[in-house]
mmCIF file of C-alpha atoms and ligand atoms in Angstrom:
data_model
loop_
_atom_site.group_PDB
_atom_site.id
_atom_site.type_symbol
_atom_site.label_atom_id
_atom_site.label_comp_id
_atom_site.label_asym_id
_atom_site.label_seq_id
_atom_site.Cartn_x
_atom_site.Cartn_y
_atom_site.Cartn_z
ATOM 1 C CA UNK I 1 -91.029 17.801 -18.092
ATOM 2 C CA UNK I 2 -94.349 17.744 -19.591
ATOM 3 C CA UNK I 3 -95.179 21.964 -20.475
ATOM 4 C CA UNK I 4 -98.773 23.508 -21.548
ATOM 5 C CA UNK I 5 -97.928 27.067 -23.428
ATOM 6 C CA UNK I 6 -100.831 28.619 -23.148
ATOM 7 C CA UNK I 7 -101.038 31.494 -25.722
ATOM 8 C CA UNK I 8 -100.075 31.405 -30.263
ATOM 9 C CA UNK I 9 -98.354 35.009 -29.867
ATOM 10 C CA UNK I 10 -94.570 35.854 -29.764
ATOM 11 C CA UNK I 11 -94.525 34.759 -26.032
ATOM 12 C CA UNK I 12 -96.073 31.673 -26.392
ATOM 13 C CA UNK I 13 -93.833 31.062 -29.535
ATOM 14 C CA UNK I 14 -90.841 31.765 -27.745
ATOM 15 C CA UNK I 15 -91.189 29.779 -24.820
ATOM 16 C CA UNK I 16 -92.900 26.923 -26.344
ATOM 17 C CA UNK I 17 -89.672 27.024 -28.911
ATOM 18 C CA UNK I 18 -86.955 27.595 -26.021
ATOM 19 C CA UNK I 19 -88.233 24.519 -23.039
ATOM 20 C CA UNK I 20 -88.805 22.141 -26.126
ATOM 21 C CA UNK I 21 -85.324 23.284 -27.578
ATOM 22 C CA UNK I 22 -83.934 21.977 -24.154
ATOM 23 C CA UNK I 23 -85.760 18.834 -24.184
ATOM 24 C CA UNK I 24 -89.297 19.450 -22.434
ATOM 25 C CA UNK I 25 -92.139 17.906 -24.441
ATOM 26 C CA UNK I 26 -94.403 21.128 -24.909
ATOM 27 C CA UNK I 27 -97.949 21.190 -26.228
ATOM 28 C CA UNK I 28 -99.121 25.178 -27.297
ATOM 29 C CA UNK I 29 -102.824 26.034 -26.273
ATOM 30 C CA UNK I 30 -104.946 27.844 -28.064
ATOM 31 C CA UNK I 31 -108.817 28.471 -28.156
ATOM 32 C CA UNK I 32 -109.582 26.101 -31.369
ATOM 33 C CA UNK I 33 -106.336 24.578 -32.957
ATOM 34 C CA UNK I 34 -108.011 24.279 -36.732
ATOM 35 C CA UNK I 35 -109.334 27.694 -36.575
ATOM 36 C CA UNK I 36 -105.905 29.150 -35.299
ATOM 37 C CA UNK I 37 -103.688 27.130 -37.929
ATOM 38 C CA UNK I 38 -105.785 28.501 -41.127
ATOM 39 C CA UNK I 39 -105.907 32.136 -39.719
ATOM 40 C CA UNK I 40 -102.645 32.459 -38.863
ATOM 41 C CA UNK I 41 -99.755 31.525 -41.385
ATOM 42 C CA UNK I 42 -97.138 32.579 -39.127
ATOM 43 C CA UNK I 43 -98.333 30.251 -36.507
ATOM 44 C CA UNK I 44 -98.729 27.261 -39.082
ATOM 45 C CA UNK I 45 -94.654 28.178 -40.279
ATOM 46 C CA UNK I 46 -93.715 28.469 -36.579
ATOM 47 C CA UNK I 47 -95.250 25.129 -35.777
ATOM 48 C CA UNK I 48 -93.872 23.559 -39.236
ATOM 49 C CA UNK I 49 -90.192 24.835 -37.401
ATOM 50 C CA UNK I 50 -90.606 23.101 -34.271
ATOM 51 C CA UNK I 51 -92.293 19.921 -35.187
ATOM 52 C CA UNK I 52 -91.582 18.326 -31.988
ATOM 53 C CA UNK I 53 -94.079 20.987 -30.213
ATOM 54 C CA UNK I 54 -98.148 20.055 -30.993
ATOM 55 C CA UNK I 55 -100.791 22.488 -30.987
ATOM 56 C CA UNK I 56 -104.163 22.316 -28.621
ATOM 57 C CA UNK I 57 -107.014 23.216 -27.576
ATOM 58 C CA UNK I 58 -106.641 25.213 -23.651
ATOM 59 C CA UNK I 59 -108.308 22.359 -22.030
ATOM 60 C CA UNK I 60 -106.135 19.371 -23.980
ATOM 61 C CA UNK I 61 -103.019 21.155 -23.386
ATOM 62 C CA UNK I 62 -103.314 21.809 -19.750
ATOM 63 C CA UNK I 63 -104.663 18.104 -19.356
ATOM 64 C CA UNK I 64 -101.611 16.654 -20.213
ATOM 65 C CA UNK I 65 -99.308 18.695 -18.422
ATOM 66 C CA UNK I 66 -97.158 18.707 -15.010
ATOM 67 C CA UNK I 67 -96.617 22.560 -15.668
ATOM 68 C CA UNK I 68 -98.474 25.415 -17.798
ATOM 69 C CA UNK I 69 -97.273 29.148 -18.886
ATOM 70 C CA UNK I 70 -99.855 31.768 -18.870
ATOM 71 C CA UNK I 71 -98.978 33.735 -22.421
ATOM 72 C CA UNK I 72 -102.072 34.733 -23.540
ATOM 73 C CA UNK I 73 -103.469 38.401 -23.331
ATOM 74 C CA UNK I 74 -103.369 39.676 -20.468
ATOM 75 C CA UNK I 75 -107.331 40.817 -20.836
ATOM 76 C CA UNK I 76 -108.284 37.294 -21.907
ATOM 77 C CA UNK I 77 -106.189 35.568 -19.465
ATOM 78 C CA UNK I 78 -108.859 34.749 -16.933
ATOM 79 C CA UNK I 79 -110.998 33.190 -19.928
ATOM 80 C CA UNK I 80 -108.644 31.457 -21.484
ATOM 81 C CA UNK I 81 -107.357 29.528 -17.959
ATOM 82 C CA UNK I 82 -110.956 29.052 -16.984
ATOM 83 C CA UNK I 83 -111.070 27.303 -20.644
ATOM 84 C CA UNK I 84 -108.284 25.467 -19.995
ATOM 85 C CA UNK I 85 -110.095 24.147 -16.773
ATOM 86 C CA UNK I 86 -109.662 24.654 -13.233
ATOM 87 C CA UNK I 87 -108.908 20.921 -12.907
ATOM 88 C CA UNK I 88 -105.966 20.741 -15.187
ATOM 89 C CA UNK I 89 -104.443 23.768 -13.415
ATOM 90 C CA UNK I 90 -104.929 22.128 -10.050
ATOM 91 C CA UNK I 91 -101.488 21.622 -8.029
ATOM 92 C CA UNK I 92 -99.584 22.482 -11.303
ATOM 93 C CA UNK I 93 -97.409 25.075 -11.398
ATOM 94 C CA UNK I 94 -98.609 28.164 -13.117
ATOM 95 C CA UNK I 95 -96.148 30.542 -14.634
ATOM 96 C CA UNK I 96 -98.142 33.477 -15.430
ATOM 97 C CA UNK I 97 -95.887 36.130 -17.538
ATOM 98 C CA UNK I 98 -99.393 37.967 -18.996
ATOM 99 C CA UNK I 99 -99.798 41.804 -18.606
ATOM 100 C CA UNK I 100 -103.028 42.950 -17.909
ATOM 101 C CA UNK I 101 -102.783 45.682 -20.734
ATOM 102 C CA UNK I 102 -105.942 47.413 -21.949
ATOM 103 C CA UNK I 103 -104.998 48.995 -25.489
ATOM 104 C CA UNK I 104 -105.756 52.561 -25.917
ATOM 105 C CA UNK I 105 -105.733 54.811 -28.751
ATOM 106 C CA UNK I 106 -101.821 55.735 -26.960
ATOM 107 C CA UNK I 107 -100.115 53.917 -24.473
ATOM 108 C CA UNK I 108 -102.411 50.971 -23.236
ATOM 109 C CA UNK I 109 -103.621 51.096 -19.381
ATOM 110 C CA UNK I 110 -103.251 48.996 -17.077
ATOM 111 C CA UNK I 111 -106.723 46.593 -15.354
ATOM 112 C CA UNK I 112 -106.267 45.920 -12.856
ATOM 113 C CA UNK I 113 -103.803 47.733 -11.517
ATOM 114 C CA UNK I 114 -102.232 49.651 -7.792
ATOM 115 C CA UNK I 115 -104.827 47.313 -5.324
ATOM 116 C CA UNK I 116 -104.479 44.074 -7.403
ATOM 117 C CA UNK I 117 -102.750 42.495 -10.468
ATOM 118 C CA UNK I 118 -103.331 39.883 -12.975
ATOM 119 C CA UNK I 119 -100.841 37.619 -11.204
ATOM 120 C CA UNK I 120 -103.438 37.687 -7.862
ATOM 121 C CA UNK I 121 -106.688 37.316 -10.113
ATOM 122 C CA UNK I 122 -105.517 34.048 -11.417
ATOM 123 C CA UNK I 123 -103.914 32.505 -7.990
ATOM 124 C CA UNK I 124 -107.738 33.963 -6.458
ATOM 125 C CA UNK I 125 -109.402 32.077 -9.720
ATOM 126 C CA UNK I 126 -107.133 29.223 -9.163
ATOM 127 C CA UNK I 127 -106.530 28.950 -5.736
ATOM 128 C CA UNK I 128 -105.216 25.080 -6.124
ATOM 129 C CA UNK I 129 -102.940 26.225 -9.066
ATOM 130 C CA UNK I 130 -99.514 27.608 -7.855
ATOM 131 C CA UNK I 131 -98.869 30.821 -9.862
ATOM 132 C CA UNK I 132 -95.502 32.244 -10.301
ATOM 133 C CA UNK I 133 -95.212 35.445 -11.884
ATOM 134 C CA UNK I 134 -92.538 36.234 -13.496
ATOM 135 C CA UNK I 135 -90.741 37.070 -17.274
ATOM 136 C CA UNK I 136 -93.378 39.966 -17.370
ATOM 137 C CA UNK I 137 -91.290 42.776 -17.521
ATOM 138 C CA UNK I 138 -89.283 42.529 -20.866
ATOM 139 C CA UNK I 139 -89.428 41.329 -24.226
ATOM 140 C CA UNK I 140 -90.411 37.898 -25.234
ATOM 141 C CA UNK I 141 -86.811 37.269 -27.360
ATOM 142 C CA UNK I 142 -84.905 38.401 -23.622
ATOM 143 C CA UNK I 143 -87.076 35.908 -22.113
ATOM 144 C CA UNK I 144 -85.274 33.351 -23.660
ATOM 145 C CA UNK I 145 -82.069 34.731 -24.699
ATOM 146 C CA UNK I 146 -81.223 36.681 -21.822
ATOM 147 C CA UNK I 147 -77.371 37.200 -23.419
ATOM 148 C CA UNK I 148 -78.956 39.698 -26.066
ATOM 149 C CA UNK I 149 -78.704 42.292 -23.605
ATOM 150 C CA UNK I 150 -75.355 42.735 -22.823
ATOM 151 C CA UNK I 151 -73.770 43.124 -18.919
ATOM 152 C CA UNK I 152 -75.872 41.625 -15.816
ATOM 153 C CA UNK I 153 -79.619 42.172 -15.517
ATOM 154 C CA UNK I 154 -82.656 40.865 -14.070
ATOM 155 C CA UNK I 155 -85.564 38.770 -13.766
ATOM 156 C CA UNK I 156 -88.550 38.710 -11.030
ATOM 157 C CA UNK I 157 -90.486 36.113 -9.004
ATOM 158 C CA UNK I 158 -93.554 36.407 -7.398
ATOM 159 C CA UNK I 159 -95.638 33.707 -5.499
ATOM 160 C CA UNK I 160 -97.070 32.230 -2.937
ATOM 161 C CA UNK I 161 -95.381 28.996 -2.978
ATOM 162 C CA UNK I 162 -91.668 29.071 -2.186
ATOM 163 C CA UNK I 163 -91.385 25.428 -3.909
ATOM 164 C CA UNK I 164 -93.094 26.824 -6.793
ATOM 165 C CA UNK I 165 -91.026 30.087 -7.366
ATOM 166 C CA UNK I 166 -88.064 27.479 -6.281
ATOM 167 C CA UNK I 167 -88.769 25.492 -9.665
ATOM 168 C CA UNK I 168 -88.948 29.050 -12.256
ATOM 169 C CA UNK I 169 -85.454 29.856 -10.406
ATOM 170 C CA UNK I 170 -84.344 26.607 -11.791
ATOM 171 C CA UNK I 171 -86.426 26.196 -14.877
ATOM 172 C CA UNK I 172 -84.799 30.319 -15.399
ATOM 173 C CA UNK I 173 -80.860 29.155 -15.154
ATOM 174 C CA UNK I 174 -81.575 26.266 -17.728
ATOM 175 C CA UNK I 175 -82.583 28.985 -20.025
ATOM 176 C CA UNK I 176 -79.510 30.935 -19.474
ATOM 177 C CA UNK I 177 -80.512 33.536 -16.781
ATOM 178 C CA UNK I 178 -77.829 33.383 -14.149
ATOM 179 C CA UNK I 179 -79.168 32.622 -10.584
ATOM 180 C CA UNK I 180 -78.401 36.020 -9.135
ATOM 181 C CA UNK I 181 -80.023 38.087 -11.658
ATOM 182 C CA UNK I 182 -83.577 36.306 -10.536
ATOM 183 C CA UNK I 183 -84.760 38.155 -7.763
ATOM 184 C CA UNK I 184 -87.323 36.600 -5.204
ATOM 185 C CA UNK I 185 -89.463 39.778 -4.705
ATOM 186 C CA UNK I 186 -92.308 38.225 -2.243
ATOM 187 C CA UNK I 187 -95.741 36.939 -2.564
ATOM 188 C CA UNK I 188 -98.160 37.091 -5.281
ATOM 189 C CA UNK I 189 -99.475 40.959 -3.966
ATOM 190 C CA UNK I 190 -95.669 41.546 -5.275
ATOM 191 C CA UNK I 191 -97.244 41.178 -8.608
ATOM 192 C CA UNK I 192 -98.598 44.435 -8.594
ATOM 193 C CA UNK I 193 -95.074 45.833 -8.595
ATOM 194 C CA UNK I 194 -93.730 43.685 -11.897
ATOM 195 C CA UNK I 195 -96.854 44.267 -13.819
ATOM 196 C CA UNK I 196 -96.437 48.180 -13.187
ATOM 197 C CA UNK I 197 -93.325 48.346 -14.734
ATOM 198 C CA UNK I 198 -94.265 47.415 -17.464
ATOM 199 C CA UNK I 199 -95.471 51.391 -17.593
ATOM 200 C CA UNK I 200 -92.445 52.283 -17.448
ATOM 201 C CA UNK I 201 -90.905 49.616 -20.160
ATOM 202 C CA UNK I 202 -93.042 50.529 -22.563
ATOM 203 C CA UNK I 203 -92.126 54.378 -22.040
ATOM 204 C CA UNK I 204 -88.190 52.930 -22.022
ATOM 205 C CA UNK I 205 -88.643 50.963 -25.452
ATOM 206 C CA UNK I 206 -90.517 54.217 -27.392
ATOM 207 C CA UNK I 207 -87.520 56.481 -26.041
ATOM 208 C CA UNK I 208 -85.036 53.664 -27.571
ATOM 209 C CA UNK I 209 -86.451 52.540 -30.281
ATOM 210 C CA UNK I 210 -86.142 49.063 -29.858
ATOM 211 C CA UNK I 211 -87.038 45.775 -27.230
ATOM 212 C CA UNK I 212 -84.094 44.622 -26.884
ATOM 213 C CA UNK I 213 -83.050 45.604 -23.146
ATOM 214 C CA UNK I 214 -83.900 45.082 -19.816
ATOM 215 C CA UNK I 215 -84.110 46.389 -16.324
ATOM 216 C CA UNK I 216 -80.730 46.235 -14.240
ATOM 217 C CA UNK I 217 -81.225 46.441 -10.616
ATOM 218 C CA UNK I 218 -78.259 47.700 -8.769
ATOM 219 C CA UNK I 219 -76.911 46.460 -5.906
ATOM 220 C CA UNK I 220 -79.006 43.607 -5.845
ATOM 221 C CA UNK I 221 -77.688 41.585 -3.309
ATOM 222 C CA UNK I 222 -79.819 41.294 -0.462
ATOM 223 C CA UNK I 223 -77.949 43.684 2.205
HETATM 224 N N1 NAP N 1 -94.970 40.620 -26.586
HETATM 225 C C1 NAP N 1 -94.040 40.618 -25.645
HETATM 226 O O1 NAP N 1 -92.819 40.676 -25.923
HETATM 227 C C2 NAP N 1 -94.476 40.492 -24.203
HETATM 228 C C3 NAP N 1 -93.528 40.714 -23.183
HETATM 229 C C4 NAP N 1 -93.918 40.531 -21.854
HETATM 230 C C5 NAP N 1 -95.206 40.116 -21.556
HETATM 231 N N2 NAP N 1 -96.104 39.936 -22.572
HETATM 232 C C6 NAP N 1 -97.459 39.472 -22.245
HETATM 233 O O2 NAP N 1 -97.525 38.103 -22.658
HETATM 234 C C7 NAP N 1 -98.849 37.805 -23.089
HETATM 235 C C8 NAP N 1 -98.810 37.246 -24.508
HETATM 236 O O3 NAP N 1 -98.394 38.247 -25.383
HETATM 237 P P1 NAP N 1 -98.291 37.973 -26.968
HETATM 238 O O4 NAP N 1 -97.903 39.259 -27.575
HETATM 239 O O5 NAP N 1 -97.460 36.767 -27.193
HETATM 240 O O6 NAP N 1 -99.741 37.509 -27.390
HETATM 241 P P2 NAP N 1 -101.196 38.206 -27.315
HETATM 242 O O7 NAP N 1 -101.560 38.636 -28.678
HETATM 243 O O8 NAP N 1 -101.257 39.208 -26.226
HETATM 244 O O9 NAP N 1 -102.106 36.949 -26.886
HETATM 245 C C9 NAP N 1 -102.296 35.899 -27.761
HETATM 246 C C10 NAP N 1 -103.032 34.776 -27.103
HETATM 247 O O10 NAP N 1 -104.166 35.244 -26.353
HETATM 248 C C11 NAP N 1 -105.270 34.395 -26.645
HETATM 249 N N3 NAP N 1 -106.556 35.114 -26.576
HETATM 250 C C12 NAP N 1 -106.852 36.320 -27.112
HETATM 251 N N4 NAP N 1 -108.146 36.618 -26.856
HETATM 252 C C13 NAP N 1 -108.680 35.568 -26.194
HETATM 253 C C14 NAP N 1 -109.967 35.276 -25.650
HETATM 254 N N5 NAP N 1 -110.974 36.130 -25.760
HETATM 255 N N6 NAP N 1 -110.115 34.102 -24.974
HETATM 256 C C15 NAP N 1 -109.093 33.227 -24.852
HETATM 257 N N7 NAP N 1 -107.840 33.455 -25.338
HETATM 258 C C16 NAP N 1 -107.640 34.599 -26.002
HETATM 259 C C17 NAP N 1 -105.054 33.975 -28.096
HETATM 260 O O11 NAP N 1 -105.751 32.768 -28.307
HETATM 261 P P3 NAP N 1 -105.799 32.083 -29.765
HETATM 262 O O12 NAP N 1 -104.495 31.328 -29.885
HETATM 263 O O13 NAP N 1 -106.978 31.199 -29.674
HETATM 264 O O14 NAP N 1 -105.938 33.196 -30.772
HETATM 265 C C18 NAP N 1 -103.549 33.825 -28.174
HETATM 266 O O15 NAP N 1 -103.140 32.502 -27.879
HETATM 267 C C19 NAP N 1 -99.653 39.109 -22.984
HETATM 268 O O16 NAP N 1 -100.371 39.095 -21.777
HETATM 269 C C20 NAP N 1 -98.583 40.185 -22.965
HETATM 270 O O17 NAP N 1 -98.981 41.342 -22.253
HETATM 271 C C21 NAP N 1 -95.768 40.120 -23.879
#
């Protein structure tokens, strides 16, 4: 499968590096691909790692793509995807796993938040675009190495299109995720709920210490 990663940071990194590790011919976006490669020397020694995976612009990358992962910030999401072109999102599934995180001088706040969510501004934006939310809610190495946290835990979906959240369920177990930690939890509005716990993660990871856990939902079977 053809992927656009939107986004240079540790998500994009990660996921770009994880589908092309399993054979998917990924392209990362990024606002100007020069500009990015001689700012960032992490990103250049990332790229130099994975030479399989080719960096461009939001547009080019999208373009070329059957699927595309929203990892950019969460504030500059809307830009960058409007960038990348409302055309080249059309029909394509969307995987949006962006929080919509306004950095304080503390804890960053959350815009939108309680009415709406980042996950229903860009299926609203993109209304031909099928957007999944989902890998939100924990740390980018857990997205793709779910077996660094030890004992069962889970993974959300949320979407409009059951096909669509159908495909992350899959694309989730060829990452490693087993299929009944990923649970379905409704349409996009059910955004709102993933993207607010990401409050309390980010309370969870300060009393810790460290990113390396996740949320465990009890008794998740459907009763
Ligand atoms: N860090 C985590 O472990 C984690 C976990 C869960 C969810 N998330 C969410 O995943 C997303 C990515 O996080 P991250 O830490 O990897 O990276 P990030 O620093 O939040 O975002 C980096 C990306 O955002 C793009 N960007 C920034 N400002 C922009 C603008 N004005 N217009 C267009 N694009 C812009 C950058 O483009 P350029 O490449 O052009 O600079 C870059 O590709 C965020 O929404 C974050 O909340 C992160």
């Amino acid at each position: 499968m053809r992927y656009a990663v939107l986004g240079t940071g540790v998500v994009g990194r990660a996921v770009a590096g994880k589908l092309a590790s399993l054979g998917h011919e990924v392209v990362v976006g990024t606002r100007d691909p020069r500009a990015t490669l001689d700012r960032d020397d992490s990103f250049a020694g990332w790229l130099h790692e994975h030479e399989t995976v080719r960096p461009a612009t939001f547009a080019e990358a999208a373009e070329g793509a059957e699927a595309v992962v929203n990892a950019t910030g969460g504030a500059a999401s809307l830009a960058a995807l409007t960038a990348a072109g409302a055309e080249n999102l059309a029909g394509k599934l969307l995987i949006d796993i962006a929080n919509p995180l306004v950095f304080a001088e503390d804890l960053p706040r959350f815009e939108p938040v309680d009415t709406d969510s980042l996950g229903e501004q860009i299926q609203r934006a993109f209304p031909e675009a099928k957007v999944v939310k989902s890998l939100n809610t924990m740390n980018a190495d857990v997205m793709v190495d779910p077996a660094l946290v030890p004992g069962e835990h889970n993974v959300f979906v949320s979407g409009d299109d059951a096909g669509a959240k159908q495909a992350v369920t899959d694309l989730l177990v060829s990452i490693g995720w087993p299929r009944e930690s990923v649970i379905d939890l409704g349409d996009i509005t059910t955004a709102r709920g993933a993207e607010m716990l990401v409050a309390a993660w980010l309370r969870v990871s300060l009393a810790l210490g460290h990113h390396t856990f996740n949320f465990h939902i009890a008794g998740a079977r459907r009763g």
